[in-house]
């Protein structure tokens, strides 16, 4: 891909603006030497305004989502894209959420512009376990674990039973819940079906991928080893 198109696709500006940036010497190699529009350096060897280029097409980004941020590019209020560089909103191909978290849920959220990988992760065949930490309004009754694990639990207005899920009770009002599917507001609806209400919800893990080393409100680019952990 030509350098001007690459920079524009990464959201740094229009093609006209990128042509000007190259002429002005803002695009350099690792040693600070200005490069030309027809240069064919590896992506990782190009700097824009003395900073490494953003991740290339086909990347996966992990965000530790704070409370109160919405998974949207258009809604009002605080959006998860506010936690990424502004240019990430206009990248081509666009970054998509790999399974959303609602405004009142915190934790592990992935973005990618790799459509094939996105569908691979969210596919029921992938069986990438999603582990949630849950706080409840009232003490559990003691029958929730068996109910969730039965494979027979039905949610309101649905006709297909849930896949078996594993509940680890930590205290009367806290637990870890492992799901093997991703239905709309599933954790909240499961506990609502038992007569309880989720007051705090945090996605801590996806497959073998965790938030270790990623502080709340920050993000990191995943390596291939990190991505492999999702399916491990």
Short mmCIF file of C-alpha atoms in Angstrom, two decimals:
data_model
loop_
_atom_site.label_atom_id
_atom_site.label_comp_id
_atom_site.label_asym_id
_atom_site.label_seq_id
_atom_site.Cartn_x
_atom_site.Cartn_y
_atom_site.Cartn_z
CA UNK A 1 0.00 0.00 0.00
CA UNK A 2 1.32 3.45 -0.89
CA UNK A 3 2.45 5.51 2.07
CA UNK A 4 -0.09 8.31 1.52
CA UNK A 5 -2.99 5.84 1.45
CA UNK A 6 -1.62 3.96 4.48
CA UNK A 7 -1.45 7.12 6.59
CA UNK A 8 -4.91 8.24 5.50
CA UNK A 9 -6.40 4.81 6.28
CA UNK A 10 -4.86 4.96 9.75
CA UNK A 11 -6.79 8.19 10.34
CA UNK A 12 -3.91 10.66 10.44
CA UNK A 13 -5.67 12.89 7.89
CA UNK A 14 -6.85 13.12 4.31
CA UNK A 15 -4.63 12.00 1.45
CA UNK A 16 -3.97 15.64 0.59
CA UNK A 17 -2.93 16.33 4.18
CA UNK A 18 -0.67 13.27 4.20
CA UNK A 19 1.02 14.36 0.99
CA UNK A 20 1.77 17.67 2.70
CA UNK A 21 3.03 15.90 5.83
CA UNK A 22 5.47 13.87 3.75
CA UNK A 23 6.68 16.99 1.89
CA UNK A 24 7.19 18.77 5.23
CA UNK A 25 9.34 15.92 6.58
CA UNK A 26 6.93 14.83 9.31
CA UNK A 27 7.11 11.21 8.16
CA UNK A 28 10.51 9.66 8.88
CA UNK A 29 12.36 6.43 9.40
CA UNK A 30 13.60 5.27 12.81
CA UNK A 31 16.71 7.42 12.48
CA UNK A 32 14.69 10.57 11.86
CA UNK A 33 15.40 10.74 8.13
CA UNK A 34 12.45 12.08 6.08
CA UNK A 35 11.03 9.49 3.70
CA UNK A 36 9.30 9.90 0.36
CA UNK A 37 5.81 8.91 -0.71
CA UNK A 38 7.14 5.95 -2.71
CA UNK A 39 9.24 4.56 0.18
CA UNK A 40 8.69 0.90 1.00
CA UNK A 41 9.79 0.66 4.61
CA UNK A 42 8.22 -1.91 6.99
CA UNK A 43 5.28 -0.52 8.96
CA UNK A 44 7.20 -0.73 12.25
CA UNK A 45 10.08 1.37 10.84
CA UNK A 46 7.94 4.41 9.99
CA UNK A 47 7.43 7.35 12.36
CA UNK A 48 4.80 10.07 12.10
CA UNK A 49 5.70 13.25 13.95
CA UNK A 50 8.45 11.29 15.78
CA UNK A 51 5.98 8.64 17.01
CA UNK A 52 5.62 5.02 15.76
CA UNK A 53 2.70 4.45 13.43
CA UNK A 54 -0.54 3.15 14.89
CA UNK A 55 -1.18 -0.60 14.59
CA UNK A 56 -1.61 -1.82 11.01
CA UNK A 57 -4.75 -3.30 9.50
CA UNK A 58 -5.59 -6.68 11.01
CA UNK A 59 -4.78 -5.68 14.60
CA UNK A 60 -6.61 -6.43 17.85
CA UNK A 61 -6.77 -3.91 20.69
CA UNK A 62 -7.69 -4.74 24.29
CA UNK A 63 -9.30 -2.04 26.43
CA UNK A 64 -9.97 -2.21 30.16
CA UNK A 65 -13.33 -0.44 29.99
CA UNK A 66 -14.29 1.81 32.92
CA UNK A 67 -17.79 2.31 34.26
CA UNK A 68 -20.03 4.77 32.42
CA UNK A 69 -18.62 4.43 28.90
CA UNK A 70 -20.87 3.30 26.04
CA UNK A 71 -19.82 0.95 23.22
CA UNK A 72 -20.78 3.28 20.40
CA UNK A 73 -19.35 5.86 18.02
CA UNK A 74 -22.52 7.97 17.80
CA UNK A 75 -24.33 8.04 21.15
CA UNK A 76 -24.10 11.03 23.46
CA UNK A 77 -22.03 10.99 26.61
CA UNK A 78 -18.79 9.16 27.25
CA UNK A 79 -17.88 6.62 24.57
CA UNK A 80 -15.22 3.91 24.63
CA UNK A 81 -13.60 5.53 21.58
CA UNK A 82 -12.87 8.55 23.81
CA UNK A 83 -10.25 6.33 25.49
CA UNK A 84 -8.40 5.72 22.21
CA UNK A 85 -6.60 8.23 19.97
CA UNK A 86 -9.12 10.35 18.04
CA UNK A 87 -7.94 9.05 14.68
CA UNK A 88 -9.03 5.52 15.63
CA UNK A 89 -12.63 6.61 14.98
CA UNK A 90 -11.92 7.15 11.27
CA UNK A 91 -9.57 4.28 10.48
CA UNK A 92 -10.23 2.24 7.36
CA UNK A 93 -11.22 -0.51 7.64
CA UNK A 94 -13.14 0.55 10.74
CA UNK A 95 -12.46 -0.85 14.19
CA UNK A 96 -15.38 -2.95 15.46
CA UNK A 97 -16.25 -4.17 18.93
CA UNK A 98 -15.76 -7.88 19.55
CA UNK A 99 -18.87 -8.27 21.70
CA UNK A 100 -20.12 -5.17 23.49
CA UNK A 101 -20.20 -4.28 27.16
CA UNK A 102 -23.10 -2.15 28.35
CA UNK A 103 -22.56 1.25 29.96
CA UNK A 104 -22.73 -0.19 33.48
CA UNK A 105 -20.33 -3.08 32.85
CA UNK A 106 -16.55 -2.78 33.17
CA UNK A 107 -13.62 -4.86 32.01
CA UNK A 108 -12.23 -6.63 28.98
CA UNK A 109 -13.32 -5.22 25.62
CA UNK A 110 -11.71 -6.00 22.28
CA UNK A 111 -11.61 -4.00 19.04
CA UNK A 112 -10.46 -5.26 15.65
CA UNK A 113 -10.64 -4.41 11.96
CA UNK A 114 -10.13 -8.09 11.06
CA UNK A 115 -13.64 -9.28 10.19
CA UNK A 116 -12.64 -12.92 9.87
CA UNK A 117 -11.05 -12.95 13.32
CA UNK A 118 -14.01 -11.10 14.83
CA UNK A 119 -16.45 -13.77 13.64
CA UNK A 120 -14.05 -16.50 14.72
CA UNK A 121 -14.03 -15.14 18.28
CA UNK A 122 -17.80 -14.62 18.60
CA UNK A 123 -18.76 -17.83 16.79
CA UNK A 124 -20.57 -20.38 19.01
CA UNK A 125 -18.12 -22.97 17.65
CA UNK A 126 -15.19 -21.09 19.18
CA UNK A 127 -16.52 -21.68 22.72
CA UNK A 128 -14.30 -18.87 24.02
CA UNK A 129 -15.32 -18.75 27.69
CA UNK A 130 -16.27 -15.34 29.06
CA UNK A 131 -15.61 -14.95 32.79
CA UNK A 132 -17.50 -12.29 34.73
CA UNK A 133 -17.15 -11.03 38.29
CA UNK A 134 -20.60 -10.28 39.72
CA UNK A 135 -21.91 -8.37 42.73
CA UNK A 136 -25.57 -8.82 43.67
CA UNK A 137 -28.20 -6.81 45.49
CA UNK A 138 -29.35 -9.72 47.67
CA UNK A 139 -27.84 -12.99 48.95
CA UNK A 140 -28.06 -15.95 46.60
CA UNK A 141 -30.47 -18.73 47.53
CA UNK A 142 -28.08 -21.62 46.91
CA UNK A 143 -29.75 -23.10 43.84
CA UNK A 144 -28.27 -20.76 41.25
CA UNK A 145 -25.24 -22.90 40.34
CA UNK A 146 -27.36 -25.95 39.50
CA UNK A 147 -29.87 -23.83 37.61
CA UNK A 148 -27.17 -22.15 35.50
CA UNK A 149 -25.38 -25.46 34.83
CA UNK A 150 -28.50 -27.37 33.81
CA UNK A 151 -28.54 -26.42 30.14
CA UNK A 152 -32.30 -26.04 30.53
CA UNK A 153 -32.55 -22.45 31.77
CA UNK A 154 -34.76 -20.22 29.63
CA UNK A 155 -34.62 -16.44 29.54
CA UNK A 156 -37.74 -14.33 29.18
CA UNK A 157 -38.95 -13.93 25.58
CA UNK A 158 -36.54 -16.59 24.28
CA UNK A 159 -37.27 -20.08 22.97
CA UNK A 160 -33.81 -21.65 23.14
CA UNK A 161 -32.32 -22.73 26.49
CA UNK A 162 -29.00 -21.33 27.63
CA UNK A 163 -25.83 -23.34 27.33
CA UNK A 164 -24.59 -24.65 30.68
CA UNK A 165 -22.70 -21.98 32.64
CA UNK A 166 -20.42 -22.37 35.66
CA UNK A 167 -21.05 -20.34 38.81
CA UNK A 168 -18.33 -20.01 41.47
CA UNK A 169 -19.84 -18.56 44.62
CA UNK A 170 -17.40 -16.28 46.45
CA UNK A 171 -19.73 -14.94 49.12
CA UNK A 172 -23.45 -14.52 49.66
CA UNK A 173 -23.54 -11.66 47.17
CA UNK A 174 -20.44 -12.11 44.96
CA UNK A 175 -19.58 -14.73 42.35
CA UNK A 176 -17.65 -15.54 39.20
CA UNK A 177 -19.76 -16.69 36.26
CA UNK A 178 -18.35 -18.41 33.17
CA UNK A 179 -20.44 -18.25 30.00
CA UNK A 180 -19.96 -20.08 26.70
CA UNK A 181 -22.20 -17.84 24.63
CA UNK A 182 -23.03 -14.15 24.47
CA UNK A 183 -26.69 -13.24 24.54
CA UNK A 184 -28.02 -9.74 25.13
CA UNK A 185 -27.46 -8.68 28.78
CA UNK A 186 -27.14 -12.38 29.56
CA UNK A 187 -25.58 -12.22 33.04
CA UNK A 188 -28.05 -9.62 34.29
CA UNK A 189 -31.01 -11.54 32.83
CA UNK A 190 -29.85 -14.84 34.33
CA UNK A 191 -29.72 -13.43 37.84
CA UNK A 192 -32.97 -11.54 37.28
CA UNK A 193 -34.57 -14.91 36.49
CA UNK A 194 -33.54 -16.08 39.98
CA UNK A 195 -35.11 -13.01 41.58
CA UNK A 196 -31.88 -11.11 42.11
CA UNK A 197 -30.34 -7.94 40.70
CA UNK A 198 -26.76 -7.38 39.50
CA UNK A 199 -25.28 -4.22 41.03
CA UNK A 200 -21.74 -4.56 39.61
CA UNK A 201 -20.53 -6.52 36.60
CA UNK A 202 -16.96 -6.89 35.34
CA UNK A 203 -15.70 -9.02 32.45
CA UNK A 204 -12.36 -10.32 33.68
CA UNK A 205 -11.36 -12.86 31.06
CA UNK A 206 -11.99 -14.11 27.50
CA UNK A 207 -10.69 -17.61 26.97
CA UNK A 208 -7.19 -17.47 28.45
CA UNK A 209 -6.84 -13.73 27.83
CA UNK A 210 -6.91 -11.53 30.95
CA UNK A 211 -6.49 -7.86 31.84
CA UNK A 212 -3.15 -8.40 33.56
CA UNK A 213 -0.99 -5.29 33.19
CA UNK A 214 -3.78 -3.19 31.63
CA UNK A 215 -5.02 -0.53 34.04
CA UNK A 216 -8.62 0.65 33.98
CA UNK A 217 -9.18 3.11 31.15
CA UNK A 218 -6.02 2.06 29.27
CA UNK A 219 -5.46 -0.23 26.29
CA UNK A 220 -2.80 -2.29 24.56
CA UNK A 221 -2.17 -3.84 21.16
CA UNK A 222 -2.40 -7.63 21.35
CA UNK A 223 0.40 -9.84 20.08
CA UNK A 224 -0.33 -13.06 18.24
CA UNK A 225 0.44 -14.96 21.44
CA UNK A 226 -2.21 -12.87 23.23
CA UNK A 227 -4.77 -13.60 20.51
CA UNK A 228 -4.00 -17.30 20.65
CA UNK A 229 -4.88 -17.29 24.37
CA UNK A 230 -8.49 -16.51 23.46
CA UNK A 231 -8.81 -19.94 21.88
CA UNK A 232 -6.44 -21.80 24.18
#
